Amino acid sequence: MKANYLLPQKFKIIGIALFIPTLILAIMFLLYDFEFSFLDVQVFSIINDPVIGDVEYFKCIKNNITNELLSVFAVLSLIFIAFSKQKIEDEFVANIRLQSLLAATYINYLVLVVCILFFYDLSFLWIMLFNMFTLLIFFIIRFNVKMIQLKRK
């Protein structure tokens, strides 16, 4: 029996609907330091290393969790988009999916190696932040391009 680990097709629509506002809010967060004030809450922190002050371990701290929620929503929405079934999900589509994942992994780590060599300090930290999402983004782009090419044939 062949296991199928893909999500139902409707998850792609949910993912797109979740990704669009998440992307808009993330851009606002990055460009304008936008945060929701009602998300200033006490959170449990395993390690808290503030710019000024001592490192604290296993402590509750006050933090605005806007960026954490945006990151979680971005990852979930990209997973929903990337790993939802197509209308016709056969072995050929599965092969395209596998090839796209392999190509996206190569591209992602090639870009990461280039960034390791040419970006430093805080710029590199930003690169690592975006790198959390690029594997899924590269996969979605390549998979959809290949699916469009398949439909045109």
PDB file of C-alpha atoms in Angstrom:
ATOM      1  CA  MET A   1       0.000   0.000   0.000  1.00  0.00           C
ATOM      2  CA  LYS A   2       1.396   3.373  -1.054  1.00  0.00           C
ATOM      3  CA  ALA A   3       1.275   6.098   1.593  1.00  0.00           C
ATOM      4  CA  ASN A   4       0.235   9.556   0.438  1.00  0.00           C
ATOM      5  CA  TYR A   5       1.445  12.361   2.663  1.00  0.00           C
ATOM      6  CA  LEU A   6      -0.099  15.200   0.669  1.00  0.00           C
ATOM      7  CA  LEU A   7      -2.769  17.458   2.087  1.00  0.00           C
ATOM      8  CA  PRO A   8      -6.253  17.608   0.530  1.00  0.00           C
ATOM      9  CA  GLN A   9      -6.575  19.948  -2.460  1.00  0.00           C
ATOM     10  CA  LYS A  10      -8.617  22.566  -0.547  1.00  0.00           C
ATOM     11  CA  PHE A  11      -5.582  23.299   1.650  1.00  0.00           C
ATOM     12  CA  LYS A  12      -3.956  25.096  -1.301  1.00  0.00           C
ATOM     13  CA  ILE A  13      -6.779  27.657  -1.320  1.00  0.00           C
ATOM     14  CA  ILE A  14      -6.525  28.008   2.462  1.00  0.00           C
ATOM     15  CA  GLY A  15      -2.753  28.454   2.119  1.00  0.00           C
ATOM     16  CA  ILE A  16      -3.091  31.185  -0.493  1.00  0.00           C
ATOM     17  CA  ALA A  17      -5.785  32.941   1.546  1.00  0.00           C
ATOM     18  CA  LEU A  18      -3.517  32.818   4.603  1.00  0.00           C
ATOM     19  CA  PHE A  19      -0.307  33.754   2.766  1.00  0.00           C
ATOM     20  CA  ILE A  20      -1.537  36.990   1.155  1.00  0.00           C
ATOM     21  CA  PRO A  21      -2.387  38.872   4.393  1.00  0.00           C
ATOM     22  CA  THR A  22       0.645  37.341   6.097  1.00  0.00           C
ATOM     23  CA  LEU A  23       2.919  38.655   3.345  1.00  0.00           C
ATOM     24  CA  ILE A  24       1.364  42.133   3.526  1.00  0.00           C
ATOM     25  CA  LEU A  25       1.712  42.261   7.317  1.00  0.00           C
ATOM     26  CA  ALA A  26       5.278  40.893   7.139  1.00  0.00           C
ATOM     27  CA  ILE A  27       6.269  43.638   4.689  1.00  0.00           C
ATOM     28  CA  MET A  28       4.715  46.213   7.007  1.00  0.00           C
ATOM     29  CA  PHE A  29       6.596  44.661   9.934  1.00  0.00           C
ATOM     30  CA  LEU A  30       9.923  44.709   8.079  1.00  0.00           C
ATOM     31  CA  LEU A  31       9.614  48.190   6.589  1.00  0.00           C
ATOM     32  CA  TYR A  32       7.734  50.061   9.301  1.00  0.00           C
ATOM     33  CA  ASP A  33       8.265  47.976  12.473  1.00  0.00           C
ATOM     34  CA  PHE A  34       4.513  47.380  12.515  1.00  0.00           C
ATOM     35  CA  GLU A  35       3.324  45.403  15.544  1.00  0.00           C
ATOM     36  CA  PHE A  36      -0.085  44.766  17.055  1.00  0.00           C
ATOM     37  CA  SER A  37      -0.050  46.257  20.563  1.00  0.00           C
ATOM     38  CA  PHE A  38      -2.516  43.656  21.863  1.00  0.00           C
ATOM     39  CA  LEU A  39       0.127  40.999  21.146  1.00  0.00           C
ATOM     40  CA  ASP A  40       2.358  42.290  23.977  1.00  0.00           C
ATOM     41  CA  VAL A  41       2.133  39.200  26.155  1.00  0.00           C
ATOM     42  CA  GLN A  42       4.069  37.132  28.660  1.00  0.00           C
ATOM     43  CA  VAL A  43       5.806  34.243  26.887  1.00  0.00           C
ATOM     44  CA  PHE A  44       7.982  31.411  28.095  1.00  0.00           C
ATOM     45  CA  SER A  45      11.545  31.787  26.856  1.00  0.00           C
ATOM     46  CA  ILE A  46      14.138  29.026  26.931  1.00  0.00           C
ATOM     47  CA  ILE A  47      16.961  31.528  26.355  1.00  0.00           C
ATOM     48  CA  ASN A  48      16.580  35.299  26.468  1.00  0.00           C
ATOM     49  CA  ASP A  49      19.702  37.193  25.442  1.00  0.00           C
ATOM     50  CA  PRO A  50      18.824  40.901  25.434  1.00  0.00           C
ATOM     51  CA  VAL A  51      21.085  43.520  23.855  1.00  0.00           C
ATOM     52  CA  ILE A  52      21.498  45.143  27.255  1.00  0.00           C
ATOM     53  CA  GLY A  53      21.412  42.844  30.250  1.00  0.00           C
ATOM     54  CA  ASP A  54      22.238  39.317  31.248  1.00  0.00           C
ATOM     55  CA  VAL A  55      21.268  36.098  29.536  1.00  0.00           C
ATOM     56  CA  GLU A  56      18.247  34.476  31.174  1.00  0.00           C
ATOM     57  CA  TYR A  57      17.247  30.834  30.917  1.00  0.00           C
ATOM     58  CA  PHE A  58      13.795  29.266  31.280  1.00  0.00           C
ATOM     59  CA  LYS A  59      11.967  32.418  32.201  1.00  0.00           C
ATOM     60  CA  CYS A  60       8.713  34.185  31.349  1.00  0.00           C
ATOM     61  CA  ILE A  61       9.316  37.497  29.591  1.00  0.00           C
ATOM     62  CA  LYS A  62       7.126  40.204  28.096  1.00  0.00           C
ATOM     63  CA  ASN A  63       7.356  40.211  24.310  1.00  0.00           C
ATOM     64  CA  ASN A  64       5.360  41.304  21.293  1.00  0.00           C
ATOM     65  CA  ILE A  65       4.679  38.127  19.325  1.00  0.00           C
ATOM     66  CA  THR A  66       3.656  39.743  16.011  1.00  0.00           C
ATOM     67  CA  ASN A  67       6.792  38.536  14.215  1.00  0.00           C
ATOM     68  CA  GLU A  68       6.520  35.044  15.678  1.00  0.00           C
ATOM     69  CA  LEU A  69       2.897  34.716  14.546  1.00  0.00           C
ATOM     70  CA  LEU A  70       3.745  36.046  11.085  1.00  0.00           C
ATOM     71  CA  SER A  71       6.549  33.489  10.774  1.00  0.00           C
ATOM     72  CA  VAL A  72       4.288  30.624  11.859  1.00  0.00           C
ATOM     73  CA  PHE A  73       1.525  31.716   9.469  1.00  0.00           C
ATOM     74  CA  ALA A  74       4.034  32.088   6.617  1.00  0.00           C
ATOM     75  CA  VAL A  75       5.440  28.592   7.153  1.00  0.00           C
ATOM     76  CA  LEU A  76       1.995  27.016   7.489  1.00  0.00           C
ATOM     77  CA  SER A  77       0.594  28.774   4.437  1.00  0.00           C
ATOM     78  CA  LEU A  78       3.617  27.853   2.308  1.00  0.00           C
ATOM     79  CA  ILE A  79       3.370  24.216   3.431  1.00  0.00           C
ATOM     80  CA  PHE A  80      -0.348  24.215   2.585  1.00  0.00           C
ATOM     81  CA  ILE A  81       0.396  25.638  -0.872  1.00  0.00           C
ATOM     82  CA  ALA A  82       3.377  23.392  -1.573  1.00  0.00           C
ATOM     83  CA  PHE A  83       2.075  20.066  -0.347  1.00  0.00           C
ATOM     84  CA  SER A  84      -1.581  20.046  -1.360  1.00  0.00           C
ATOM     85  CA  LYS A  85      -2.772  17.539  -3.918  1.00  0.00           C
ATOM     86  CA  GLN A  86      -3.382  18.586  -7.498  1.00  0.00           C
ATOM     87  CA  LYS A  87      -6.706  17.871  -9.227  1.00  0.00           C
ATOM     88  CA  ILE A  88      -4.969  15.007 -10.991  1.00  0.00           C
ATOM     89  CA  GLU A  89      -2.279  13.513  -8.792  1.00  0.00           C
ATOM     90  CA  ASP A  90      -0.574  10.700 -10.671  1.00  0.00           C
ATOM     91  CA  GLU A  91       2.951   9.279 -10.802  1.00  0.00           C
ATOM     92  CA  PHE A  92       4.057  11.863 -13.365  1.00  0.00           C
ATOM     93  CA  VAL A  93       2.954  14.722 -11.095  1.00  0.00           C
ATOM     94  CA  ALA A  94       4.642  12.976  -8.166  1.00  0.00           C
ATOM     95  CA  ASN A  95       7.836  12.816 -10.235  1.00  0.00           C
ATOM     96  CA  ILE A  96       7.599  16.536 -11.047  1.00  0.00           C
ATOM     97  CA  ARG A  97       6.997  17.202  -7.338  1.00  0.00           C
ATOM     98  CA  LEU A  98      10.110  15.206  -6.385  1.00  0.00           C
ATOM     99  CA  GLN A  99      12.277  16.840  -9.059  1.00  0.00           C
ATOM    100  CA  SER A 100      11.047  20.276  -7.973  1.00  0.00           C
ATOM    101  CA  LEU A 101      11.871  19.566  -4.357  1.00  0.00           C
ATOM    102  CA  LEU A 102      15.357  18.397  -5.304  1.00  0.00           C
ATOM    103  CA  ALA A 103      15.973  21.431  -7.532  1.00  0.00           C
ATOM    104  CA  ALA A 104      14.620  23.798  -4.867  1.00  0.00           C
ATOM    105  CA  THR A 105      16.947  22.256  -2.290  1.00  0.00           C
ATOM    106  CA  TYR A 106      19.962  22.695  -4.580  1.00  0.00           C
ATOM    107  CA  ILE A 107      19.026  26.289  -5.410  1.00  0.00           C
ATOM    108  CA  ASN A 108      18.295  27.127  -1.779  1.00  0.00           C
ATOM    109  CA  TYR A 109      21.644  25.882  -0.528  1.00  0.00           C
ATOM    110  CA  LEU A 110      23.560  27.379  -3.449  1.00  0.00           C
ATOM    111  CA  VAL A 111      22.067  30.762  -2.563  1.00  0.00           C
ATOM    112  CA  LEU A 112      22.877  30.121   1.108  1.00  0.00           C
ATOM    113  CA  VAL A 113      26.536  29.310   0.348  1.00  0.00           C
ATOM    114  CA  VAL A 114      26.856  32.490  -1.725  1.00  0.00           C
ATOM    115  CA  CYS A 115      25.321  34.468   1.137  1.00  0.00           C
ATOM    116  CA  ILE A 116      27.656  32.839   3.662  1.00  0.00           C
ATOM    117  CA  LEU A 117      30.602  33.983   1.547  1.00  0.00           C
ATOM    118  CA  PHE A 118      29.455  37.545   0.858  1.00  0.00           C
ATOM    119  CA  PHE A 119      27.176  38.715   3.706  1.00  0.00           C
ATOM    120  CA  TYR A 120      28.261  39.382   7.276  1.00  0.00           C
ATOM    121  CA  ASP A 121      27.000  40.466  10.679  1.00  0.00           C
ATOM    122  CA  LEU A 122      23.404  41.699  10.824  1.00  0.00           C
ATOM    123  CA  SER A 123      22.961  41.334   7.047  1.00  0.00           C
ATOM    124  CA  PHE A 124      23.724  37.643   7.369  1.00  0.00           C
ATOM    125  CA  LEU A 125      21.172  37.343  10.164  1.00  0.00           C
ATOM    126  CA  TRP A 126      18.538  38.780   7.806  1.00  0.00           C
ATOM    127  CA  ILE A 127      19.620  36.287   5.124  1.00  0.00           C
ATOM    128  CA  MET A 128      19.148  33.419   7.585  1.00  0.00           C
ATOM    129  CA  LEU A 129      15.720  34.763   8.511  1.00  0.00           C
ATOM    130  CA  PHE A 130      14.592  34.746   4.877  1.00  0.00           C
ATOM    131  CA  ASN A 131      16.271  31.387   4.270  1.00  0.00           C
ATOM    132  CA  MET A 132      13.661  29.753   6.493  1.00  0.00           C
ATOM    133  CA  PHE A 133      11.111  30.377   3.757  1.00  0.00           C
ATOM    134  CA  THR A 134      13.090  30.197   0.511  1.00  0.00           C
ATOM    135  CA  LEU A 135      13.145  26.406   0.180  1.00  0.00           C
ATOM    136  CA  LEU A 136       9.343  26.291   0.121  1.00  0.00           C
ATOM    137  CA  ILE A 137       9.142  29.346  -2.148  1.00  0.00           C
ATOM    138  CA  PHE A 138      11.642  27.900  -4.654  1.00  0.00           C
ATOM    139  CA  PHE A 139       9.749  24.590  -4.606  1.00  0.00           C
ATOM    140  CA  ILE A 140       6.362  26.242  -5.189  1.00  0.00           C
ATOM    141  CA  ILE A 141       7.715  28.336  -8.061  1.00  0.00           C
ATOM    142  CA  ARG A 142       9.463  25.458  -9.836  1.00  0.00           C
ATOM    143  CA  PHE A 143       6.621  22.992  -9.318  1.00  0.00           C
ATOM    144  CA  ASN A 144       4.023  25.399 -10.669  1.00  0.00           C
ATOM    145  CA  VAL A 145       6.188  26.361 -13.652  1.00  0.00           C
ATOM    146  CA  LYS A 146       6.603  22.675 -14.519  1.00  0.00           C
ATOM    147  CA  MET A 147       2.870  22.048 -14.086  1.00  0.00           C
ATOM    148  CA  ILE A 148       2.069  24.974 -16.429  1.00  0.00           C
ATOM    149  CA  GLN A 149       4.528  23.590 -18.983  1.00  0.00           C
ATOM    150  CA  LEU A 150       2.874  20.170 -18.682  1.00  0.00           C
ATOM    151  CA  LYS A 151      -0.597  21.638 -19.289  1.00  0.00           C
ATOM    152  CA  ARG A 152       0.625  23.487 -22.398  1.00  0.00           C
ATOM    153  CA  LYS A 153       1.921  20.272 -24.002  1.00  0.00           C
TER     154      LYS A 153
END
